[in-house]
Short mmCIF file of C-alpha atoms (C1' of nucleotides) in Angstrom, two decimals:
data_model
loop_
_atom_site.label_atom_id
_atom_site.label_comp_id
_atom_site.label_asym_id
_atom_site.label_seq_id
_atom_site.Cartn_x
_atom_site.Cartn_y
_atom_site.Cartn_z
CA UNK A 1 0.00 0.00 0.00
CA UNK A 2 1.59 3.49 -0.64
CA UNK A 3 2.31 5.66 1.60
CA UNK A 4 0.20 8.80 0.30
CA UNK A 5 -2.74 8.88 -1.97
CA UNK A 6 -3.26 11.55 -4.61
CA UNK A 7 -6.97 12.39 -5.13
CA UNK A 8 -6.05 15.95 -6.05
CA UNK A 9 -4.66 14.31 -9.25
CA UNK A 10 -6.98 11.51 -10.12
CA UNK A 11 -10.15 12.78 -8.78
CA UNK A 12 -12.93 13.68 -10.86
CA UNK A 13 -12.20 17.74 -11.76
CA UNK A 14 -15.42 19.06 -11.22
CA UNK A 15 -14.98 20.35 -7.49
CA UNK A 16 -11.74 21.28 -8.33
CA UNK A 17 -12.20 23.55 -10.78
CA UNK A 18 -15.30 24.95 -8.80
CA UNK A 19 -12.87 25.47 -5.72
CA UNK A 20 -10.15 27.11 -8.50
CA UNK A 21 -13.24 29.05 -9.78
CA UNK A 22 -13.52 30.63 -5.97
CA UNK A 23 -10.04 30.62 -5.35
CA UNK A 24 -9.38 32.63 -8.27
CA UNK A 25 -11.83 35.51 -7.62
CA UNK A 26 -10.92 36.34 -3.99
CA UNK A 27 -7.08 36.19 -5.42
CA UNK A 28 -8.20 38.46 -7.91
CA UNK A 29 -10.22 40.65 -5.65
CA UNK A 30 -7.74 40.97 -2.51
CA UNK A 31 -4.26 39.97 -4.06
CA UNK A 32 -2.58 36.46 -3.69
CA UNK A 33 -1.18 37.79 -0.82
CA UNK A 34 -3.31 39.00 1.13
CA UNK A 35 -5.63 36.15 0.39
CA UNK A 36 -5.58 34.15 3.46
CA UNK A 37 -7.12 29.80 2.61
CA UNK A 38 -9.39 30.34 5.00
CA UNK A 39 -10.86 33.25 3.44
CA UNK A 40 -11.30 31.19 0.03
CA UNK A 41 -12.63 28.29 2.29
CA UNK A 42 -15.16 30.92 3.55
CA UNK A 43 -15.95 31.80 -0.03
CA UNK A 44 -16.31 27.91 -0.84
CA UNK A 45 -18.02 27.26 2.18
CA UNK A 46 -15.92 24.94 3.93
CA UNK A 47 -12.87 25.29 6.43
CA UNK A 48 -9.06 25.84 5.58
CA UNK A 49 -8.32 22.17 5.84
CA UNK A 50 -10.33 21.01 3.88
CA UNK A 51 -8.97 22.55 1.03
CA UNK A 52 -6.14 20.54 1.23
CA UNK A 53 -7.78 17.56 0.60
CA UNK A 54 -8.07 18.61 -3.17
CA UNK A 55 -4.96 20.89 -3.61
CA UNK A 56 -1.62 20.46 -2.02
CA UNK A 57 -0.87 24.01 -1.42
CA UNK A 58 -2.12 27.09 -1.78
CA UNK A 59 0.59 28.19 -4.10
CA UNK A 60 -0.23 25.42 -6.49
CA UNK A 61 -4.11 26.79 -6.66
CA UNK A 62 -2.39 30.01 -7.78
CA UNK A 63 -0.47 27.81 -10.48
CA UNK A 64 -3.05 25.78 -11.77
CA UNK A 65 -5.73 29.13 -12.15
CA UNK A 66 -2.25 30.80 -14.19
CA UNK A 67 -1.44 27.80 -16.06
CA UNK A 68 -4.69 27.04 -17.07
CA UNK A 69 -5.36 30.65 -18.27
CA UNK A 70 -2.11 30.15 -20.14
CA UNK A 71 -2.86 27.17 -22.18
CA UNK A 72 -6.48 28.23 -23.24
CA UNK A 73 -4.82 31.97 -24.09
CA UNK A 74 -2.35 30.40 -26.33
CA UNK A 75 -4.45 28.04 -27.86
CA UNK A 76 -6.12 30.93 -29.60
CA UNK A 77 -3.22 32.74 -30.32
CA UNK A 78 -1.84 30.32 -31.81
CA UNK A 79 -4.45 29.78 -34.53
CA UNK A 80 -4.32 32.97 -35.05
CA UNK A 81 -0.66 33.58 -35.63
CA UNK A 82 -0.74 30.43 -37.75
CA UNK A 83 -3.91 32.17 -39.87
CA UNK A 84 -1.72 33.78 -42.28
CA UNK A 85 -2.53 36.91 -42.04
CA UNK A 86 -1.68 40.31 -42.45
CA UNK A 87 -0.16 42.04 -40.07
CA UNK A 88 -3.02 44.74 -39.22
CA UNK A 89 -5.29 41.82 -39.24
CA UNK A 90 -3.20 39.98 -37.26
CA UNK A 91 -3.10 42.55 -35.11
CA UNK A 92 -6.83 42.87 -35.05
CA UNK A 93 -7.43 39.01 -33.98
CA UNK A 94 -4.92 38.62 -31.66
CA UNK A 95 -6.71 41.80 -29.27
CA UNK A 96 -10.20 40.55 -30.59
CA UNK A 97 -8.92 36.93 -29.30
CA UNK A 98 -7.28 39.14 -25.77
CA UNK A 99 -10.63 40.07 -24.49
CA UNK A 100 -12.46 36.66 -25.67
CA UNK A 101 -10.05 35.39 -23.16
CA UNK A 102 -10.40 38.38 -20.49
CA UNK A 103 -14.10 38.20 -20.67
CA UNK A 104 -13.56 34.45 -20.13
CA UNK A 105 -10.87 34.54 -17.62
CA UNK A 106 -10.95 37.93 -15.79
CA UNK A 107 -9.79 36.34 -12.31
CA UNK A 108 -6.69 35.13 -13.86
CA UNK A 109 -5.91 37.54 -15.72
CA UNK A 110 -5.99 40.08 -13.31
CA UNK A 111 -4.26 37.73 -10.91
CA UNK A 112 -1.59 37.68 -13.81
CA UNK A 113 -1.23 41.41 -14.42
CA UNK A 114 -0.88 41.73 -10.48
CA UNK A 115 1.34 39.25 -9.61
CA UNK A 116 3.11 37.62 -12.59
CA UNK A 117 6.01 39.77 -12.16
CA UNK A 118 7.76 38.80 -8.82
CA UNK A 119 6.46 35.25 -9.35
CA UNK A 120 7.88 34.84 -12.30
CA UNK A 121 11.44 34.83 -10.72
CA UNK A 122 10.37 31.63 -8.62
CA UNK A 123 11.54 28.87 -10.71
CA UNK A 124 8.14 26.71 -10.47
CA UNK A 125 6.56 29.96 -12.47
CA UNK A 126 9.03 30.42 -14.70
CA UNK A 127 6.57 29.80 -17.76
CA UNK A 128 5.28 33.13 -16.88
CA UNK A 129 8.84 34.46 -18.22
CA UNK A 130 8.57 32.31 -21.61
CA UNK A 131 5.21 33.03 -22.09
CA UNK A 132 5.64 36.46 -21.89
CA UNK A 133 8.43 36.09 -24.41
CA UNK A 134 6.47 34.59 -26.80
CA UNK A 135 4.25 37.27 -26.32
CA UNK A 136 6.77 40.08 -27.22
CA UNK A 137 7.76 38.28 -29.66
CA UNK A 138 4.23 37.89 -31.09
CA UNK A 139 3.38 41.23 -30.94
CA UNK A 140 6.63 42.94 -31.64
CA UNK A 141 7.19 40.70 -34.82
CA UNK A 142 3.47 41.40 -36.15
CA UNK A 143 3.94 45.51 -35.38
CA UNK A 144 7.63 45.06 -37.55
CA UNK A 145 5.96 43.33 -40.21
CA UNK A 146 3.05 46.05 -40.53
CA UNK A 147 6.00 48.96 -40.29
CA UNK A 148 7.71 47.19 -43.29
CA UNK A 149 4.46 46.95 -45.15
CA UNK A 150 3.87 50.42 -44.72
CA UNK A 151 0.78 49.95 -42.76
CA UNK A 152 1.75 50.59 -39.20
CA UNK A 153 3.65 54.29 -38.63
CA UNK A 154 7.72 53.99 -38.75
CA UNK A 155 8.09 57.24 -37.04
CA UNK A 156 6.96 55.86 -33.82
CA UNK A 157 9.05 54.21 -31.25
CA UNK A 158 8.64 49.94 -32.35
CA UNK A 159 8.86 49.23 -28.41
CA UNK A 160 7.10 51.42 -26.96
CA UNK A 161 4.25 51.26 -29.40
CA UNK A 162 4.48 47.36 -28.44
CA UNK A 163 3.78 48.27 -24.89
CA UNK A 164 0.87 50.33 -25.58
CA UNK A 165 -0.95 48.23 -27.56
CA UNK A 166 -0.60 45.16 -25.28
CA UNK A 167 -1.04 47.24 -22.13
CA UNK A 168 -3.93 49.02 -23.68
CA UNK A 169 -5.44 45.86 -24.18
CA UNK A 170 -4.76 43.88 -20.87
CA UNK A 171 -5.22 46.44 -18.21
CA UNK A 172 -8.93 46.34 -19.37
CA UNK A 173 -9.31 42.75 -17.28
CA UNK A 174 -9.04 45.56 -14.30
CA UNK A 175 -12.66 47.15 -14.98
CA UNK A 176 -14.37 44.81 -17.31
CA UNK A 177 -17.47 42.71 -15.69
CA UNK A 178 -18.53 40.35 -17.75
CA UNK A 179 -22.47 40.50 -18.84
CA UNK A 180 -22.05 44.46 -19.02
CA UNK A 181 -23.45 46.37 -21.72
CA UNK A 182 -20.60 45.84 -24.29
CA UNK A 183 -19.65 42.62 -25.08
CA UNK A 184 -15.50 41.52 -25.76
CA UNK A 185 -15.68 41.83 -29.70
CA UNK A 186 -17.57 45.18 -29.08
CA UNK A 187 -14.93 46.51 -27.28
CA UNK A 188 -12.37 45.27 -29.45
CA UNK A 189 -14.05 46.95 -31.71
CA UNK A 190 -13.51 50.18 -30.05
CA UNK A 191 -10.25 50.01 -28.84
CA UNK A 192 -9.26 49.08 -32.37
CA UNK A 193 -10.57 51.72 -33.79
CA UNK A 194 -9.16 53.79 -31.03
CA UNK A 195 -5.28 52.13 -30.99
CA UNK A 196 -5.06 52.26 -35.17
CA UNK A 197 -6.91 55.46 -35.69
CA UNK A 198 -6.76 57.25 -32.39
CA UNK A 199 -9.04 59.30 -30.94
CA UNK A 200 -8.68 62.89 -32.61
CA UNK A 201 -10.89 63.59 -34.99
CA UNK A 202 -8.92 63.35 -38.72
CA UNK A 203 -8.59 66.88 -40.12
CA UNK B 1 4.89 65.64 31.42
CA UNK B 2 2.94 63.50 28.04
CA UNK B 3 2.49 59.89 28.27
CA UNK B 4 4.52 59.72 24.98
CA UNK B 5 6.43 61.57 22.86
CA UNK B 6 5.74 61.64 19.12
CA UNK B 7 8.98 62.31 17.33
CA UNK B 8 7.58 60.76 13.66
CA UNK B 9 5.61 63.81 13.67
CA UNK B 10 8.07 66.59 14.87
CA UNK B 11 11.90 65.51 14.23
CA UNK B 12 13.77 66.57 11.51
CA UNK B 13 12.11 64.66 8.45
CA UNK B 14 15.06 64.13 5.91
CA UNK B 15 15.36 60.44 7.57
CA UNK B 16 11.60 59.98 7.39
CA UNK B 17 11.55 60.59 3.28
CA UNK B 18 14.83 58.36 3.50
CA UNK B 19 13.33 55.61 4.70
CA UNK B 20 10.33 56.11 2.70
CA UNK B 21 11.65 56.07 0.00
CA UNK B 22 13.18 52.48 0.40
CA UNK B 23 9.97 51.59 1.64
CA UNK B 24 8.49 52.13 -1.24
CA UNK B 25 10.91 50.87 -3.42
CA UNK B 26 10.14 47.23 -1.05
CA UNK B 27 6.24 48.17 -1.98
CA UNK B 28 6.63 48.18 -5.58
CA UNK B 29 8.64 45.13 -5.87
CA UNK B 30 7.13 42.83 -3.77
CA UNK B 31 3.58 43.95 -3.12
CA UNK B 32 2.37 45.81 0.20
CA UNK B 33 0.98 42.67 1.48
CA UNK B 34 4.54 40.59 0.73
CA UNK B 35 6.76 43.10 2.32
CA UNK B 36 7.55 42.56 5.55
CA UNK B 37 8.57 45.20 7.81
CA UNK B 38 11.68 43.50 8.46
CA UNK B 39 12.49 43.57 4.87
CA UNK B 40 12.13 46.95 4.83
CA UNK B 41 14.22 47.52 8.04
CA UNK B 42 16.95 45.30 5.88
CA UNK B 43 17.25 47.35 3.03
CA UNK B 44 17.26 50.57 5.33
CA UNK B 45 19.81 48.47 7.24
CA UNK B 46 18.58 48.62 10.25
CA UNK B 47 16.33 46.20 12.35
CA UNK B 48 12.47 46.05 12.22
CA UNK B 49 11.76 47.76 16.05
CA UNK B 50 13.89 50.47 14.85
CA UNK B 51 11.11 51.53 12.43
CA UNK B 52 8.58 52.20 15.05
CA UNK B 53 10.42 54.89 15.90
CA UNK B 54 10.04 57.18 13.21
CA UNK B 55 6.42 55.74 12.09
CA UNK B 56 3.60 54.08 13.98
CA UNK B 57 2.85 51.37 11.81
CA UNK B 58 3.62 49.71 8.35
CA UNK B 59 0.10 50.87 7.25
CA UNK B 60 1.18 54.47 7.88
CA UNK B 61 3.57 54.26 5.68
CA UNK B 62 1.53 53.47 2.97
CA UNK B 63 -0.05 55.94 3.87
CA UNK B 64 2.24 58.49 3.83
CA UNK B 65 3.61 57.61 0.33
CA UNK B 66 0.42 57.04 -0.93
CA UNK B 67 -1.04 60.46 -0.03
CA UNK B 68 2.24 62.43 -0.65
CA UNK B 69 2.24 61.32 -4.02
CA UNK B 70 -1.31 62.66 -4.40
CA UNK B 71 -0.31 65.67 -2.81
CA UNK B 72 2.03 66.36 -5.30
CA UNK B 73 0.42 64.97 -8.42
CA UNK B 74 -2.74 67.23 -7.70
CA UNK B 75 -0.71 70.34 -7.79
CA UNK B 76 0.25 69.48 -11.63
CA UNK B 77 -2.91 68.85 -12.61
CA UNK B 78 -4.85 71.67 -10.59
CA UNK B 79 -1.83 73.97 -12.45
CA UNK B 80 -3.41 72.40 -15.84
CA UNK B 81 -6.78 72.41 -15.08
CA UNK B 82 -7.23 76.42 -14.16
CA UNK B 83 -5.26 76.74 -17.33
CA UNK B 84 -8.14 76.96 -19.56
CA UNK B 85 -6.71 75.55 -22.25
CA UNK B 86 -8.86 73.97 -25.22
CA UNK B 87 -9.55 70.14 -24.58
CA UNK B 88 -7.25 68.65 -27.01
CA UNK B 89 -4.32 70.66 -25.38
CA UNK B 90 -5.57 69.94 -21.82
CA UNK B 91 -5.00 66.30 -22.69
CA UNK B 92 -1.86 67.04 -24.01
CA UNK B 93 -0.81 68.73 -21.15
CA UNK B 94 -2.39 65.60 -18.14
CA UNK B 95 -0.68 63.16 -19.95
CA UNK B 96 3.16 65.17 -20.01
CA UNK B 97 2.35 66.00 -16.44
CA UNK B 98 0.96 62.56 -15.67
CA UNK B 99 4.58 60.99 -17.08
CA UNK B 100 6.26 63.70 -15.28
CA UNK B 101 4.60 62.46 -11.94
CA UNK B 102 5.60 58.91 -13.02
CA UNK B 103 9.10 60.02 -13.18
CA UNK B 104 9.25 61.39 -10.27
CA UNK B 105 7.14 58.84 -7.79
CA UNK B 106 7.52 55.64 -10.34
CA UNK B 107 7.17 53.65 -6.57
CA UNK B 108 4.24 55.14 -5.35
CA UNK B 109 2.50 55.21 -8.87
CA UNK B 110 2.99 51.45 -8.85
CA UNK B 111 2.28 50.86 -5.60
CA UNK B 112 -1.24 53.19 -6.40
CA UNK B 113 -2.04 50.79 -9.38
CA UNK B 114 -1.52 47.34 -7.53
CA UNK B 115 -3.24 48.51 -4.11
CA UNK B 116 -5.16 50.71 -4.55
CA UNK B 117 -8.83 49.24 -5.77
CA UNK B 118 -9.01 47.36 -2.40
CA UNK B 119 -7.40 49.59 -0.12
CA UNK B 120 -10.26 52.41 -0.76
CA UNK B 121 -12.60 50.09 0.54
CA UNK B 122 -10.66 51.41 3.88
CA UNK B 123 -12.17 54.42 5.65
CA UNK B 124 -8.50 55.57 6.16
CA UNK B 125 -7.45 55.31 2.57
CA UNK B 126 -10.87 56.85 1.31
CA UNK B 127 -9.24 59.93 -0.04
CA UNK B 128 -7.86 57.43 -2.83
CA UNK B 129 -11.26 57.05 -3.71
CA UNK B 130 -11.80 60.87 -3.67
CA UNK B 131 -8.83 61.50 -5.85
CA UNK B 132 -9.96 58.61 -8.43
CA UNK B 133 -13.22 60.85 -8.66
CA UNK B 134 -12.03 63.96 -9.43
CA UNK B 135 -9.67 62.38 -11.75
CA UNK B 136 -12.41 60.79 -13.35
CA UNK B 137 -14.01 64.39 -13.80
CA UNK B 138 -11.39 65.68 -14.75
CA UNK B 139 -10.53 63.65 -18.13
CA UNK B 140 -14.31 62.65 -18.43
CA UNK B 141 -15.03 66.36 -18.69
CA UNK B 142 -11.96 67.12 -20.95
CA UNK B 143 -13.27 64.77 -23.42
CA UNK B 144 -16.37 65.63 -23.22
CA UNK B 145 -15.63 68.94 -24.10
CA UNK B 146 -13.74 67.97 -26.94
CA UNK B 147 -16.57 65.54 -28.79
CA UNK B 148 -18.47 69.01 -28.08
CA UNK B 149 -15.91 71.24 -29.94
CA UNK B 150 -15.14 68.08 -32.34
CA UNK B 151 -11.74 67.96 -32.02
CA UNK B 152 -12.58 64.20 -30.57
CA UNK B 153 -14.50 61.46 -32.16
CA UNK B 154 -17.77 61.52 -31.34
CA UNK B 155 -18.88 57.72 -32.56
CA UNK B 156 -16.60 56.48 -29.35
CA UNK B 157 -18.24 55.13 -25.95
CA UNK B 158 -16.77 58.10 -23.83
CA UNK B 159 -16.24 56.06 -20.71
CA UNK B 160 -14.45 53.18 -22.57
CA UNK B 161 -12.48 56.22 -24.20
CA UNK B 162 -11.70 57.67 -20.71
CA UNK B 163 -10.77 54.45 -19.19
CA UNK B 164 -8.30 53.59 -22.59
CA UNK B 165 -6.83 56.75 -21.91
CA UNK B 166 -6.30 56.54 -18.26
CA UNK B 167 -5.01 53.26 -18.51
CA UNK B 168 -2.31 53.84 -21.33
CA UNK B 169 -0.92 56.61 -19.31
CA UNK B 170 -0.55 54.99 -15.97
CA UNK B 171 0.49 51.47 -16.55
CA UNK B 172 3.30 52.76 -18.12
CA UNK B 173 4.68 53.03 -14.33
CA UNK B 174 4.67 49.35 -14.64
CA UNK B 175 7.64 49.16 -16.93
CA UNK B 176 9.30 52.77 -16.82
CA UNK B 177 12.60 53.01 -15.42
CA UNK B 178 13.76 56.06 -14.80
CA UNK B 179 17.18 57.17 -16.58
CA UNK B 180 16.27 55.08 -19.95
CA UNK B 181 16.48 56.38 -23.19
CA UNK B 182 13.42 58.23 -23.40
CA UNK B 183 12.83 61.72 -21.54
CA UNK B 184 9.25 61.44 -19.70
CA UNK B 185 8.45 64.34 -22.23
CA UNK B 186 9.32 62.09 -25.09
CA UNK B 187 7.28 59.28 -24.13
CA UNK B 188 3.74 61.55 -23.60
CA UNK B 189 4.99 62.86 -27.20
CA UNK B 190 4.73 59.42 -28.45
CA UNK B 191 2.17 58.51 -26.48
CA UNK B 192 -0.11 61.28 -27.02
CA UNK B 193 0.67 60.80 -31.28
CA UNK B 194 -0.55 57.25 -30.91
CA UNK B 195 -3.98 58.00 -28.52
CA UNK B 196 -4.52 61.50 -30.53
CA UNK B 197 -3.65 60.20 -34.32
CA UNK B 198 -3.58 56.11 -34.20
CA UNK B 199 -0.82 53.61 -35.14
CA UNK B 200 -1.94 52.66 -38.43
CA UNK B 201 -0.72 54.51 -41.50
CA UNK B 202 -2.99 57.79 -43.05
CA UNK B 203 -4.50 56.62 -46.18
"C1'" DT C 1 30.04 68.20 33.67
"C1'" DA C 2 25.33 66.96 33.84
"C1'" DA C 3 21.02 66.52 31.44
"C1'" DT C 4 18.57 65.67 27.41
"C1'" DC C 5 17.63 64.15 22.95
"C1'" DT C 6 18.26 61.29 18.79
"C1'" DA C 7 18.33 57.08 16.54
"C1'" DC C 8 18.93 52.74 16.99
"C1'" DC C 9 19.26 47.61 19.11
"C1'" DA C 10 17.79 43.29 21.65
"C1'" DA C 11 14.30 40.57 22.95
"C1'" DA C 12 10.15 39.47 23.46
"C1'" DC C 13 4.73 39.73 22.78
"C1'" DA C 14 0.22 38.11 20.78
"C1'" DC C 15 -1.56 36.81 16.70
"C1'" DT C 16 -2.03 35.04 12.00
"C1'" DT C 17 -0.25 32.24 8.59
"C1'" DG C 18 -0.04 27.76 5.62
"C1'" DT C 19 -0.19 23.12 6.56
"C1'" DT C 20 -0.92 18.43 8.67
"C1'" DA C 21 -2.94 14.36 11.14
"C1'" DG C 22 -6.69 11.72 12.49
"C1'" DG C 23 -11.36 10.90 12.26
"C1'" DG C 24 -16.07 10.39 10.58
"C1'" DA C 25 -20.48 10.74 7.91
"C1'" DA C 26 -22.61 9.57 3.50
"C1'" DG C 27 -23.09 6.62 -0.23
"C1'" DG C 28 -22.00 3.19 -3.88
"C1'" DG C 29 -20.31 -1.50 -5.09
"C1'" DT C 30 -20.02 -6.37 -4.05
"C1'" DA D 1 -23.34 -6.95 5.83
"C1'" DC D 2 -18.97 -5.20 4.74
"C1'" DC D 3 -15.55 -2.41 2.48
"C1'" DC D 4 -13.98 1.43 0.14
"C1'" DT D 5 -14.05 5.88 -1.66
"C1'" DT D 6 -15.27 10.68 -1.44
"C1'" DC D 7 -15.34 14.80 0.98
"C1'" DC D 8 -15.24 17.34 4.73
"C1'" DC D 9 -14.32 18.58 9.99
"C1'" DT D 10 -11.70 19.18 14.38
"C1'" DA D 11 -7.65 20.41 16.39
"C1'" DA D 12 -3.41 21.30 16.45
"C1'" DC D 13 1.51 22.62 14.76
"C1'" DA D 14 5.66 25.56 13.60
"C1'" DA D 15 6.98 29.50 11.30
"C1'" DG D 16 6.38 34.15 10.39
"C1'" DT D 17 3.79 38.44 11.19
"C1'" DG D 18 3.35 43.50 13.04
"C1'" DT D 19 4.28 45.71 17.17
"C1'" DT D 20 5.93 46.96 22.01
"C1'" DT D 21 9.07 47.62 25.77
"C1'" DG D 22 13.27 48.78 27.91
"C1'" DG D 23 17.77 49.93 27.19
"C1'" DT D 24 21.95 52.49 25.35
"C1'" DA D 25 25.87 54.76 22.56
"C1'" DG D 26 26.65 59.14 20.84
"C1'" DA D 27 25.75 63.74 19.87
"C1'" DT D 28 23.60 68.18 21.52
"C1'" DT D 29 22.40 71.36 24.78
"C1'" DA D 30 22.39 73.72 29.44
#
DNA sequence: TAATCTACCAAACACTTGTTAGGGAAGGGT
DNA sequence: ACCCTTCCCTAACAAGTGTTTGGTAGATTA
């Protein structure tokens, strides 16, 4: 007989991902931090020990909610990067594809914005680092391509203009509500319109 | 004679800013709620009693850096404000002051972003949620004024305009570094050339 | 020289933190 | 009837937390 069992690993995933689902808005709403396990096993309705019976730490909740907001987020930028497309229409379905994924994953991601920084020197989050990377690299290589095509401005700043566009775009997870009055491709809409035209009226 | 002296109200206060300063320099890296106050004592080099002598609690001195940075950012934008400038130039002028600001408190403008949503659920930290107010008045109304004069779009969601704005200026803390290659002046150029005119090419 | 003040240290305090160990109720399978 | 699995509780643990108290070396003042 072994020594330990593993139900967090084996079990069926429905709790779990309920528990994650809790987990993930009171990190999002107080900080990971200041996010005590016995406030989320308030929020689940259970005590602190008992969340240990699915996960084996609270760290790892924090890992699996990032991880799994991750692998769906890349999934769809993937296809789109592998679309073949030009770069401002890249560019349009990778932040059309952004707030898909913030309207389905606001927790995370504004666990990620918070946080993803000083955890990403910890060596069990180091895929933060790489995917960021392959962000950048994304983003900066579709913004290149559109400057070469003449369709993006050259007079502007390549790195900077890669900031604002992605910052633009994620720092939205910090006010959106899902089932408000606009929905994600609406306000892609608008921030497109807003990031590639900007905001002055043309003269 | 008093019960107790108060000397982190009356001594001499260049060691106060001192050590507020590498407080928040601890604040913006790690979080508030990460930073001990015996990390702080370390970088000041010192142990963590020692702090309770010149402040009366870690809180306060979030507080303190917090509301000084306030302090100081208001008088920029009061200057701008009674300027009565046209809308388009008001902009022009909150967003260099804005990146000014960031220059100046990059710590406490980070520390602002990360915290602040939950700490102005506080009664003591409610003048955070005052300032966000008449900031929000303040650009709201700018831009406002300018669909009115049509110098801005008019076929834009105003708040999701505001908010874009906002957002754009002040996550820049996240990644500025102070002593890079661009001038604070010369980023709000650039930035204000992308949010005023777009990224994509005039056809 | 004596008294006072400044700025810190040393050591402890009460409390909260994440985590663990053992147990038990409910229910399905045999 | 029995066993086993699932899911949670009770109760505690050690480590770390913010904070307090009393003391003290060195400068400043009287």
């Amino acid at each position: 007989m072994p020594t330990k069992k593993k139900p967090q690993v084996t079990a069926t995933p429905e709790r779990r991902r309920e528990l994650l689902g809790t987990a993930a808005e009171v990190f999002a709403a107080q900080g990971y931090n200041a996010t005590t396990v016995r406030k989320i096993a308030d929020a689940a309705g259970m005590l602190a020990g008992s969340l240990y019976y699915h996960f084996d730490s609270k760290e790892s909740m924090l890992d699996e909610i990032l991880s799994g907001f991750l692998t769906e987020l890349w999934d769809g930028y993937d296809a789109v990067l592998a679309a073949g497309l030009g770069p401002r229409e890249t560019i349009e379905a990778l932040v059309t594809e952004s707030f898909r994924e913030i309207d389905r994953h606001r927790a995370a991601v504004a666990i990620y914005q918070k946080e993803s920084r000083h955890l990403s020197a910890q060596p069990r989050f180091q895929y933060l680092s790489d995917s960021q990377q392959k962000f950048e690299k994304a983003w900066l290589g579709t913004l290149e391509r559109g400057v070469a095509a003449q369709v993006f401005r050259a007079d502007l700043d390549i790195r900077l203009t890669y900031r604002f566009v992605r910052d633009t775009v994620w720092v939205a997870a910090s006010w959106y509500r899902p089932g408000g009055q606009h929905s994600p491709d609406e306000i892609a809409r608008q921030y497109l319109s807003m990031v590639l035209d900007g905001i002055a009226v043309r003269t």
